[in-house]
Amino acid sequence: MGARRPRAGFFKFTCCSGCGFELAYFQRCLEETLAAFDFAFFRLASSSGTPEGPFDLSLVEGAVTEPFQIIELKKIRQRSKVLYAIGSCAITGGIPAIKALAPEAQVEGAAYKERLYGLASTRPHVINDYVQVDGFIRGCPPGERDLFEALSSALMGKDPEFTEYSVCMECKMADNKCVLVEEGLPCMGPVTNAGCGALCPAHHRACYGCFGLMGQANIHALKGRFRELGHFSEEDIENRFFTLFGALGKTERK
Amino acid sequence: MTGVNASQRNYRVILPENALARWLEWLGGFYTLTGPVGGGVAARFTEISKFEQMDLDYQSTMLPPGKKYLFEPVEEVLSFDVSEGVFSSGPYPPGRKRALIGVHPCDVNAILYLDMVFLSGPYADPFYRARRENTFIIALNCKSVTGLCFCHLVGAGPYLKAVSGYDILLTEIGEEEGAERRGGKNRKFMVELVSEKARELCDVFPFSMGEQPEEKDFEKMSRMEAALLKSFRKNLDMEGVQSALLSRPDHHALKETADSRCLSCSNCVMVCPTCFCHDVMDKTDVSLSRSRRVRRWDACQDISFAQVHGGNFRAQRHARLRQFVYHKLDYEEQFGRKGTVGCGRCIRWCPTGIDLTEIARAMME
Amino acid sequence: MITRETAKKSLHVPVRAVIKGVKDEAPGVRTLLLEPVEGQFPRAGRVSRPGQFNMLGYPGVGEAPISYSMLPPGKTDAKAEELFGHTIRRAGRVTGYLEKFKEEDEIFFRGPFGRGWPVEEARGKHLLLITGGLGLAPLKPVIEMAPSLGLAGATLLHGARTAGDIIFKAELARWKTGGAVEIGLTVDNPPGNFFKKRQDRGLEGFEKAIGEIRTGLITELIRPLQIDPAKTVAFICGPEIMMRFASRDLMMKGMGGAGIYVSMERRMRCGTGHCGHCQIGPWFTCKDGPVFSCAQLRGLPDVII
Ligand SMILES: Cc1cc2nc3c(=O)[nH]c(=O)nc-3n(C[C@H](O)[C@H](O)[C@H](O)COP(=O)(O)OP(=O)(O)OC[C@H]3O[C@@H](n4cnc5c(N)ncnc54)[C@H](O)[C@@H]3O)c2cc1C
Ligand code: SF4
Ligand code: SF4
Ligand code: SF4
Ligand code: SF4
Ligand code: FES
């Protein structure tokens, strides 16, 4: 509708940059996307550009693990009309959150031979612990469906509608074999937010929950099911839920 | 039990399997043949080119054939060309003519239920209708019962009693003596031509290849059906269930099952042959040139299914589980029959094995 | 003329309408006057009934069920007289998007859907209308047709959060003067402060025209009512919790559930009885409702009526 292209920014905190790559290689419509938006700041696509606002749309990837990131994040929020968290690190803590499972000094000791006095690492946090987030583009890397919904909604000026149901729904709609019911694999699909199109089960693997838990996830019921399968130790089961993509969940639940 | 009258009998013939196979392959000239591939309780309705690909001994499938092919998981119902400002919906009929081969009685009844949902009300869905009219249904009476089947409790099986709404009914009634086929026996099927369409299609061929059934054949069918009816393991007082459920909406069996086992994963709904719920979403290209309205299977187990501005009418997990159980076993006023056809899929494919009949039984105690 | 055939085929295809007027009713609430310009809108008067709704929206954004607040007048072919109205509160994606629309913008709808208010049942009886907040909108067409319904009498009891949230102020004043409907108003928060701050908006004039605005819940207005249960029909529309208390108060006065009607709000995706979202027990709110008698609803799960 409007003639002006929306100004967009892509910001990175602690993560692998995979979400940025996902956007840069946005399979279905990279060209249209670049044409539709004025990417004023997107380090992966261009080294020029300024993080100064204002932005119509900001996408923020990565977990917050250092104090300066908090300040930066708050600035980004102030300069952005709409801010979406993109990817599991920003939304659930993702891989960087694994460090929450051990004391800070121990993590630093493992990562660096000498104690670095300039290092100011904090406990990992998801970005909506610090700023108001308008929506979550889940996944690791983020699912194309929700990314597409976020971008097209920003262009149209409407609120996006993200997926809010289980991976099992997508799995069933694809008529995949159920690896949990038929093969006894510890599939996280029943409690994991959809968006990936049931990628792992489609390839005969158990979902490991990379999109994060869906709302009202009944963790203890699925744990009970995994126990019944008989071939997993209590630690295996615990890890399934509370490492990789659920480390923050573990520490928060304590 | 089969209650044959003379005129119906004229449309019955006993065909050996190899003749049936030839006839079906001939039918493949007009229809996309679709049948159960892979046996047991997890067969899958798939497009086939050869009769041998099918396993007509299959017991059940994960996705029900009717729902999978008549009511597609994701379907575009409307498209809007933004610059021209023009809508289009369709085309109807979507896709090719399809023959569903070997549909069990429960699944035929489920299709009749979907007919009521999508065709009987004040508005008929054009996509469903076009597909339905383009689908040739060859039903197959069951010859074995799984431990989870309870069709007998709702009159949906194991032998099909419906007299319309499908085309052909097959019943395996024995083996042809002497004839060998693929190293196995050549089975014989009672073939009943139910619809006009079927009668026209089968006018000459394959009748010439079959035998006229005799009284003893019908007697045999009755005996087989009676034997099957004895092999069901599930039971529930279907008459008493309605008043029991409605008077105890907060029964602890519902709450406890929901809290301790239900994952709100919606597998039960996805595999249910009568679950018709769907969401409707609009999607627009990033170039803003075209918007599409798409419908997608949805489930009352999802947390946001009943979310509105003022709140969520089923915010609690047990309220959502209750909606499923009640919609299947109660709420007969809706379409004049129960929502379940007794196929047992929701139990089989629930990751934690939640069984609606067990919940209902506990609630009736 | 729509045949059955085309009506079926157009099930998914919306009708295009042009916004011919926009009126602010209260903060976040606007009335849009619409003129259908293209598509198979059932012509005026033939199908549209008070209490019915349209699925209103915009392609790419979605649709939301919105009740008629003004019916198409009917029995005329003149385009200009086919205007109908919807009063919309900003709630989420669709209604938020529609908030930006101005006069002459295009909007799309499908409908009308559902069963409306059973106005014929009120003939010869006293019609009691009880509304809360935006719930007045779906009953506005009933009030406007009240003089032609052959009623023994009509009473409107309306409650809003604050005086500023009262919609249809001009209409309320007009109905009051017209005399066909007795009107009682109440607000949850006292109007006093409000009027002091905003005298310049003419709200004081409104209070003059309408009489006293009481403070308290709508039930405060119901309790003193004298009702002849056999000769009264009640239509209630508002938040479900308000409809619960209002209907219970009426039952305490001796009315049966069959004579008390409520309009239910549920999530809706199709309007045609297919998507299943709007189910309440065995009913589809879109095609069996949205207006139900309390007798139909009471005792069903997930309903608090
Ligand atoms: C028969 C009927 C008649 C009606 N008449 C009118 C009328 O005349 N006027 C009027 O203004 N309204 C009316 N309504 C209400 C109106 O339909 C809703 O307010 C409207 O559907 C909201 O749509 P939306 O797309 O704007 O909001 P949505 O985006 O659908 O959101 C609605 C609300 O639900 C919440 N929500 C949505 N999805 C989720 C989710 N996944 N998780 C958590 N929360 C969620 C949102 O926060 C928001 O509060 C009527 C409703 C019915 C059923
Ligand atoms: S394979 Fe996993 S995701 Fe798929 S249905 Fe089974 S449990 Fe759900
Ligand atoms: S499949 Fe089982 S666990 Fe999942 S929602 Fe249904 S009843 Fe609950
Ligand atoms: S059980 Fe749930 S998903 Fe299935 S038809 Fe009923 S309401 Fe819809
Ligand atoms: S439920 Fe009945 S009809 Fe269906 S597969 Fe089992 S026995 Fe056959
Ligand atoms: S709104 Fe879809 S069934 Fe009622």
XYZ file of N, CA, C and O in Angstrom, chain B residues 31-172:
568
model
N -9.989 -43.711 -13.224
C -9.803 -43.191 -11.871
C -8.354 -43.378 -11.416
O -7.699 -44.331 -11.833
N -7.900 -42.484 -10.560
C -6.626 -42.706 -9.879
C -6.876 -43.725 -8.783
O -7.622 -43.466 -7.844
N -6.273 -44.888 -8.936
C -6.518 -45.942 -7.957
C -5.751 -45.650 -6.675
O -4.568 -45.306 -6.710
N -6.449 -45.764 -5.569
C -5.834 -45.446 -4.289
C -6.251 -46.512 -3.295
O -7.453 -46.754 -3.120
N -5.279 -47.157 -2.699
C -5.640 -48.250 -1.802
C -4.629 -48.425 -0.700
O -3.606 -47.744 -0.649
N -4.928 -49.356 0.225
C -4.066 -49.568 1.393
C -2.761 -50.268 1.005
O -2.779 -51.335 0.409
N -1.655 -49.620 1.346
C -0.342 -50.191 1.055
C 0.352 -50.437 2.382
O 0.304 -49.587 3.274
N 0.994 -51.561 2.507
C 1.620 -51.911 3.787
C 0.510 -52.397 4.690
O -0.553 -51.782 4.746
N 0.724 -53.471 5.390
C -0.402 -54.097 6.090
C -0.531 -53.695 7.533
O -0.032 -52.656 7.960
N -1.248 -54.515 8.267
C -1.393 -54.318 9.704
C -2.228 -53.105 10.057
O -3.114 -52.701 9.306
N -1.924 -52.508 11.198
C -2.728 -51.386 11.673
C -2.170 -50.046 11.205
O -2.745 -48.997 11.475
N -1.033 -50.076 10.512
C -0.428 -48.816 10.070
C -0.253 -48.795 8.554
O 0.730 -48.278 8.034
N -1.225 -49.391 7.857
C -1.187 -49.290 6.393
C -1.415 -47.836 6.016
O -1.778 -47.011 6.857
N -1.191 -47.518 4.762
C -1.339 -46.124 4.350
C -2.047 -46.106 2.997
O -1.634 -46.784 2.064
N -3.112 -45.348 2.890
C -3.760 -45.211 1.587
C -2.840 -44.420 0.673
O -2.418 -43.321 1.012
N -2.534 -45.007 -0.480
C -1.534 -44.464 -1.388
C -2.022 -44.693 -2.813
O -2.764 -45.636 -3.066
N -1.595 -43.846 -3.715
C -1.933 -44.076 -5.116
C -1.158 -45.281 -5.618
O 0.031 -45.414 -5.362
N -1.847 -46.153 -6.333
C -1.206 -47.388 -6.783
C -1.391 -47.542 -8.280
O -2.259 -46.913 -8.889
N -0.565 -48.374 -8.873
C -0.762 -48.658 -10.296
C -1.102 -50.123 -10.505
O -1.646 -50.513 -11.524
N -0.773 -50.946 -9.523
C -1.029 -52.379 -9.657
C -1.797 -52.889 -8.453
O -1.523 -52.484 -7.320
N -2.692 -53.802 -8.698
C -3.498 -54.400 -7.641
C -2.622 -54.983 -6.539
O -2.905 -54.840 -5.356
N -1.511 -55.612 -6.950
C -0.648 -56.314 -5.985
C -0.018 -55.373 -4.964
O 0.428 -55.811 -3.914
N 0.039 -54.100 -5.282
C 0.631 -53.168 -4.316
C -0.202 -53.081 -3.038
O 0.301 -52.711 -1.996
N -1.474 -53.388 -3.187
C -2.364 -53.232 -2.033
C -2.309 -54.446 -1.135
O -2.058 -55.558 -1.585
N -2.600 -54.203 0.137
C -2.767 -55.306 1.068
C -4.199 -55.250 1.586
O -4.511 -54.478 2.491
N -5.054 -56.054 0.984
C -6.464 -55.987 1.382
C -6.717 -56.694 2.709
O -7.832 -56.703 3.210
N -5.684 -57.273 3.290
C -5.802 -57.829 4.641
C -5.499 -56.777 5.701
O -5.530 -57.076 6.895
N -5.192 -55.562 5.281
C -4.801 -54.536 6.244
C -5.902 -54.374 7.292
O -7.083 -54.634 7.027
N -5.480 -53.919 8.466
C -6.478 -53.754 9.531
C -6.893 -52.308 9.736
O -8.041 -52.008 9.990
N -5.920 -51.413 9.641
C -6.262 -50.007 9.826
C -5.166 -49.155 9.197
O -4.124 -49.667 8.787
N -5.444 -47.877 9.116
C -4.440 -46.939 8.616
C -4.271 -45.847 9.654
O -5.103 -45.712 10.551
N -3.222 -45.050 9.526
C -3.074 -43.924 10.450
C -4.025 -42.811 10.011
O -4.979 -42.492 10.702
N -3.811 -42.223 8.851
C -4.778 -41.230 8.358
C -5.924 -41.983 7.703
O -5.713 -42.902 6.923
N -7.151 -41.572 8.009
C -8.305 -42.236 7.404
C -8.402 -41.874 5.919
O -8.128 -40.733 5.547
N -8.775 -42.843 5.085
C -8.794 -42.569 3.644
C -9.732 -41.426 3.260
O -9.385 -40.573 2.445
N -10.930 -41.406 3.876
C -11.890 -40.373 3.491
C -11.359 -38.990 3.800
O -11.313 -38.096 2.960
N -10.910 -38.809 5.041
C -10.439 -37.494 5.447
C -9.204 -37.091 4.633
O -9.080 -35.952 4.190
N -8.323 -38.045 4.402
C -7.082 -37.714 3.694
C -7.361 -37.229 2.273
O -6.723 -36.294 1.800
N -8.322 -37.875 1.591
C -8.498 -37.536 0.183
C -9.685 -36.629 -0.116
O -9.738 -36.021 -1.173
N -10.668 -36.570 0.794
C -11.824 -35.720 0.494
C -11.695 -34.346 1.145
O -12.275 -33.365 0.693
N -10.944 -34.311 2.235
C -10.823 -33.081 3.021
C -9.328 -32.921 3.253
O -8.790 -33.404 4.224
N -8.665 -32.288 2.325
C -7.207 -32.299 2.343
C -6.654 -31.524 3.536
O -7.255 -30.550 3.973
N -5.492 -31.950 4.049
C -4.921 -31.307 5.238
C -4.739 -29.800 5.068
O -4.998 -29.033 5.982
N -4.285 -29.411 3.895
C -4.103 -27.984 3.635
C -4.679 -27.706 2.254
O -4.399 -28.432 1.310
N -5.508 -26.701 2.159
C -6.127 -26.434 0.871
C -6.378 -24.949 0.688
O -6.880 -24.282 1.590
N -6.026 -24.451 -0.480
C -6.309 -23.047 -0.782
C -7.770 -22.932 -1.201
O -8.211 -23.638 -2.097
N -8.513 -22.058 -0.540
C -9.929 -21.940 -0.891
C -10.230 -20.640 -1.624
O -11.297 -20.488 -2.218
N -9.291 -19.701 -1.570
C -9.560 -18.407 -2.184
C -8.229 -17.752 -2.536
O -7.254 -17.892 -1.810
N -8.247 -17.054 -3.657
C -7.038 -16.353 -4.036
C -7.440 -14.949 -4.471
O -8.483 -14.754 -5.093
N -6.642 -13.985 -4.099
C -6.977 -12.588 -4.384
C -5.807 -11.951 -5.111
O -4.693 -11.895 -4.593
N -6.062 -11.520 -6.342
C -5.043 -10.836 -7.122
C -5.072 -9.364 -6.719
O -6.038 -8.659 -7.006
N -4.038 -8.925 -6.024
C -4.094 -7.612 -5.392
C -4.191 -6.484 -6.421
O -5.012 -5.579 -6.286
N -3.383 -6.552 -7.492
C -3.392 -5.420 -8.427
C -4.680 -5.391 -9.251
O -5.225 -4.330 -9.540
N -5.204 -6.558 -9.621
C -6.448 -6.590 -10.389
C -7.666 -6.471 -9.465
O -8.762 -6.172 -9.927
N -7.458 -6.761 -8.220
C -8.574 -6.748 -7.276
C -9.601 -7.834 -7.552
O -10.792 -7.649 -7.347
N -9.137 -8.979 -8.037
C -10.067 -10.033 -8.432
C -9.888 -11.270 -7.544
O -8.768 -11.685 -7.262
N -11.019 -11.835 -7.154
C -10.981 -13.079 -6.384
C -11.125 -14.262 -7.310
O -11.810 -14.195 -8.323
N -10.517 -15.360 -6.915
C -10.869 -16.610 -7.562
C -10.891 -17.700 -6.507
O -10.138 -17.674 -5.545
N -11.805 -18.614 -6.690
C -11.933 -19.739 -5.770
C -12.145 -20.965 -6.633
O -12.944 -20.963 -7.535
N -11.414 -21.964 -6.372
C -11.524 -23.146 -7.207
C -10.185 -23.453 -7.843
O -9.177 -22.990 -7.346
N -10.109 -24.225 -8.907
C -11.244 -24.760 -9.641
C -11.891 -25.940 -8.924
O -11.245 -26.638 -8.173
N -13.197 -26.074 -9.170
C -13.875 -27.299 -8.788
C -14.057 -28.066 -10.095
O -14.445 -27.468 -11.066
N -13.922 -29.326 -10.237
C -13.423 -30.178 -9.176
C -11.908 -30.076 -9.044
O -11.226 -29.992 -10.042
N -11.413 -30.076 -7.823
C -9.972 -30.078 -7.671
C -9.435 -31.490 -7.882
O -9.900 -32.412 -7.257
N -8.526 -31.620 -8.765
C -7.856 -32.901 -8.938
C -8.603 -33.894 -9.800
O -9.670 -33.614 -10.339
N -8.024 -35.066 -9.936
C -8.556 -36.114 -10.798
C -9.601 -36.948 -10.087
O -9.737 -36.912 -8.882
N -10.295 -37.731 -10.897
C -11.233 -38.682 -10.298
C -10.445 -39.761 -9.574
O -9.438 -40.244 -10.076
N -10.945 -40.122 -8.410
C -10.182 -41.065 -7.596
C -11.068 -42.232 -7.178
O -12.247 -42.054 -6.883
N -10.487 -43.431 -7.192
C -11.176 -44.582 -6.629
C -10.467 -44.967 -5.348
O -9.262 -45.215 -5.356
N -11.206 -44.961 -4.240
C -10.655 -45.419 -2.960
C -11.027 -46.885 -2.816
O -12.219 -47.229 -2.773
N -10.024 -47.716 -2.758
C -10.261 -49.160 -2.781
C -10.004 -49.760 -1.404
O -8.967 -49.500 -0.790
N -10.955 -50.553 -0.940
C -10.739 -51.262 0.323
C -11.002 -50.420 1.551
O -10.323 -50.569 2.562
N -11.988 -49.546 1.473
C -12.303 -48.691 2.620
C -13.143 -49.493 3.614
O -14.193 -50.021 3.254
N -12.677 -49.574 4.839
C -13.396 -50.355 5.848
C -14.709 -49.671 6.227
O -14.852 -48.457 6.083
N -15.654 -50.449 6.758
C -16.972 -49.902 7.107
C -16.910 -48.664 8.002
O -17.642 -47.695 7.784
N -16.011 -48.683 8.996
C -15.936 -47.516 9.887
C -15.586 -46.275 9.077
O -16.139 -45.192 9.298
N -14.686 -46.455 8.129
C -14.245 -45.299 7.356
C -15.287 -44.852 6.334
O -15.367 -43.668 6.011
N -16.093 -45.792 5.843
C -17.197 -45.383 4.968
C -18.195 -44.567 5.790
O -18.660 -43.500 5.369
N -18.492 -45.045 6.980
C -19.405 -44.294 7.849
C -18.846 -42.922 8.196
O -19.593 -41.965 8.344
N -17.536 -42.848 8.343
C -16.924 -41.553 8.633
C -17.092 -40.603 7.444
O -17.313 -39.401 7.622
N -17.017 -41.153 6.247
C -17.236 -40.304 5.072
C -18.683 -39.810 5.064
O -18.957 -38.638 4.772
N -19.613 -40.683 5.434
C -21.017 -40.255 5.495
C -21.189 -39.147 6.534
O -22.008 -38.244 6.372
N -20.389 -39.216 7.581
C -20.424 -38.161 8.612
C -19.870 -36.856 8.040
O -20.471 -35.791 8.192
N -18.744 -36.952 7.355
C -18.176 -35.739 6.750
C -19.149 -35.137 5.729
O -19.232 -33.920 5.575
N -19.897 -36.005 5.056
C -20.922 -35.507 4.129
C -21.910 -34.612 4.870
O -22.326 -33.571 4.367
N -22.284 -35.048 6.069
C -23.237 -34.241 6.835
C -22.618 -32.903 7.212
O -23.263 -31.873 7.163
N -21.343 -32.936 7.577
C -20.683 -31.691 7.974
C -20.596 -30.728 6.792
O -20.995 -29.563 6.881
N -20.090 -31.228 5.685
C -19.734 -30.309 4.601
C -20.837 -30.125 3.558
O -20.775 -29.205 2.753
N -21.824 -31.029 3.545
C -22.830 -30.929 2.480
C -24.245 -30.725 2.972
O -25.089 -30.235 2.231
N -24.536 -31.098 4.232
C -25.954 -31.156 4.597
C -26.508 -29.846 5.152
O -27.701 -29.634 5.144
N -25.669 -28.974 5.651
C -26.173 -27.769 6.305
C -26.650 -26.733 5.307
O -26.849 -27.033 4.131
N -26.833 -25.509 5.781
C -27.275 -24.453 4.864
C -26.235 -24.129 3.782
O -26.578 -23.593 2.735
N -24.996 -24.466 4.027
C -23.949 -24.177 3.043
C -23.169 -25.441 2.732
O -22.716 -26.123 3.631
N -23.033 -25.726 1.444
C -22.241 -26.888 1.056
C -20.863 -26.408 0.642
O -20.734 -25.396 -0.050
N -19.853 -27.125 1.072
C -18.506 -26.719 0.694
C -18.202 -27.217 -0.720
O -18.246 -28.414 -0.979
N -17.917 -26.290 -1.637
C -17.750 -26.701 -3.033
C -16.540 -27.605 -3.264
O -16.581 -28.467 -4.139
N -15.492 -27.428 -2.490
C -14.300 -28.266 -2.683
C -14.585 -29.701 -2.267
O -14.294 -30.645 -2.983
N -15.163 -29.834 -1.084
C -15.491 -31.170 -0.605
C -16.478 -31.832 -1.563
O -16.327 -32.980 -1.932
N -17.471 -31.065 -1.968
C -18.505 -31.656 -2.808
C -17.943 -32.160 -4.132
O -18.242 -33.257 -4.583
N -17.089 -31.314 -4.742
C -16.532 -31.718 -6.028
C -15.686 -32.972 -5.870
O -15.746 -33.892 -6.686
N -14.918 -33.019 -4.806
C -14.074 -34.199 -4.594
C -14.908 -35.425 -4.301
O -14.631 -36.513 -4.769
N -15.941 -35.208 -3.529
C -16.811 -36.327 -3.151
C -17.466 -36.912 -4.392
O -17.537 -38.119 -4.563
N -17.945 -36.017 -5.261
C -18.609 -36.502 -6.464
C -17.632 -37.196 -7.394
O -18.012 -38.025 -8.217
N -16.380 -36.854 -7.272
C -15.359 -37.436 -8.135
C -14.686 -38.656 -7.532
O -13.680 -39.113 -8.042
N -15.220 -39.112 -6.420
C -14.559 -40.231 -5.746
C -15.448 -41.470 -5.793
O -16.635 -41.410 -5.465
N -14.858 -42.538 -6.230
C -15.540 -43.819 -6.347
C -15.088 -44.660 -5.157
O -13.898 -44.885 -4.972
N -16.041 -45.059 -4.341
C -15.655 -45.718 -3.088
C -15.945 -47.212 -3.138
O -17.095 -47.632 -3.309
N -14.897 -47.978 -3.009
C -15.037 -49.427 -2.959
C -14.779 -49.856 -1.529
O -13.654 -49.828 -1.046
N -15.855 -50.191 -0.849
C -15.745 -50.545 0.571
C -15.351 -52.009 0.698
O -15.532 -52.805 -0.232
N -14.800 -52.335 1.847
C -14.355 -53.705 2.086
C -14.730 -54.094 3.512
O -14.254 -53.492 4.474
N -15.617 -55.083 3.629
C -15.970 -55.543 4.975
C -14.754 -56.137 5.665
O -13.882 -56.715 5.019
N -14.705 -55.963 6.980
C -13.521 -56.405 7.712
C -13.507 -57.906 7.862
O -14.546 -58.553 7.950
N -12.302 -58.465 7.898
C -12.232 -59.889 8.204
C -11.482 -60.146 9.495
O -11.345 -61.274 9.925
N -10.975 -59.072 10.086
C -10.421 -59.224 11.430
C -10.677 -57.931 12.190
O -10.929 -56.887 11.596
N -10.592 -58.032 13.495
C -10.913 -56.904 14.358
C -9.679 -56.616 15.189
O -9.034 -57.536 15.675
N -9.326 -55.351 15.333
C -8.172 -55.062 16.194
C -8.657 -54.896 17.636
O -9.854 -54.714 17.876
N -7.725 -54.924 18.531
C -8.078 -54.803 19.943
C -8.674 -53.457 20.294
O -9.266 -53.280 21.354
N -8.506 -52.482 19.405
C -9.018 -51.149 19.714
C -10.319 -50.828 18.983
O -10.917 -49.787 19.201
N -10.748 -51.697 18.080
C -11.965 -51.429 17.310
C -13.202 -51.487 18.212
O -13.302 -52.379 19.059
N -14.128 -50.542 18.039
C -15.427 -50.672 18.722
C -16.576 -50.213 17.832
O -17.607 -49.735 18.297
N -16.398 -50.417 16.522
C -17.427 -50.032 15.561
C -18.747 -50.715 15.846
O -19.814 -50.172 15.582
N -18.676 -51.952 16.384
C -19.907 -52.704 16.629
C -20.820 -51.993 17.625
O -22.017 -52.202 17.629
N -20.224 -51.133 18.455
C -21.032 -50.449 19.467
C -21.841 -49.305 18.863
O -22.805 -48.836 19.453
N -21.433 -48.818 17.715
C -22.136 -47.681 17.113
C -22.704 -48.046 15.734
O -23.075 -47.168 14.955
N -22.745 -49.311 15.438
C -23.349 -49.751 14.185
C -22.571 -49.358 12.948
O -23.122 -49.241 11.855
N -21.254 -49.149 13.119
C -20.464 -48.697 11.963
C -19.650 -49.830 11.349
O -18.944 -49.627 10.374
N -19.714 -51.013 11.871
C -18.947 -52.134 11.366
C -19.234 -53.351 12.219
O -20.099 -53.268 13.093
N -18.559 -54.463 12.011
C -17.461 -54.709 11.054
C -17.950 -54.975 9.636
O -17.146 -55.042 8.714
N -19.304 -55.164 9.490
C -19.876 -55.255 8.156
C -20.661 -53.971 7.905
O -21.322 -53.458 8.805
N -20.593 -53.503 6.710
C -21.200 -52.218 6.377
C -22.702 -52.366 6.210
O -23.168 -53.206 5.444
N -23.466 -51.551 6.955
C -24.919 -51.618 6.851
C -25.486 -50.482 6.009
O -26.645 -50.547 5.605
N -24.713 -49.454 5.797
C -25.214 -48.327 4.997
C -25.556 -48.829 3.597
O -24.872 -49.710 3.065
N -26.625 -48.298 3.020
C -27.048 -48.800 1.714
C -26.793 -47.793 0.607
O -27.097 -48.054 -0.551
N -26.237 -46.640 0.950
C -25.895 -45.695 -0.103
C -24.750 -44.824 0.379
O -24.319 -44.926 1.526
N -24.276 -43.983 -0.511
C -23.184 -43.096 -0.137
C -21.825 -43.672 -0.505
O -20.798 -43.072 -0.247
N -21.837 -44.853 -1.095
C -20.593 -45.433 -1.599
C -20.959 -46.273 -2.816
O -22.129 -46.349 -3.197
N -19.992 -46.914 -3.447
C -20.279 -47.522 -4.738
C -20.304 -49.049 -4.746
O -21.222 -49.650 -5.273
N -19.261 -49.629 -4.200
C -19.164 -51.085 -4.253
C -18.799 -51.588 -2.860
O -18.051 -50.923 -2.140
N -19.339 -52.734 -2.498
C -18.957 -53.341 -1.234
C -18.346 -54.714 -1.506
O -18.951 -55.548 -2.167
N -17.139 -54.917 -0.995
C -16.457 -56.201 -1.153
C -16.458 -56.953 0.169
O -16.318 -56.354 1.223
N -16.619 -58.265 0.081
C -16.431 -59.109 1.256
C -15.641 -60.323 0.813
O -16.011 -60.981 -0.171
N -14.562 -60.591 1.504
C -13.801 -61.789 1.156
C -14.553 -62.984 1.712
O -14.844 -63.035 2.910
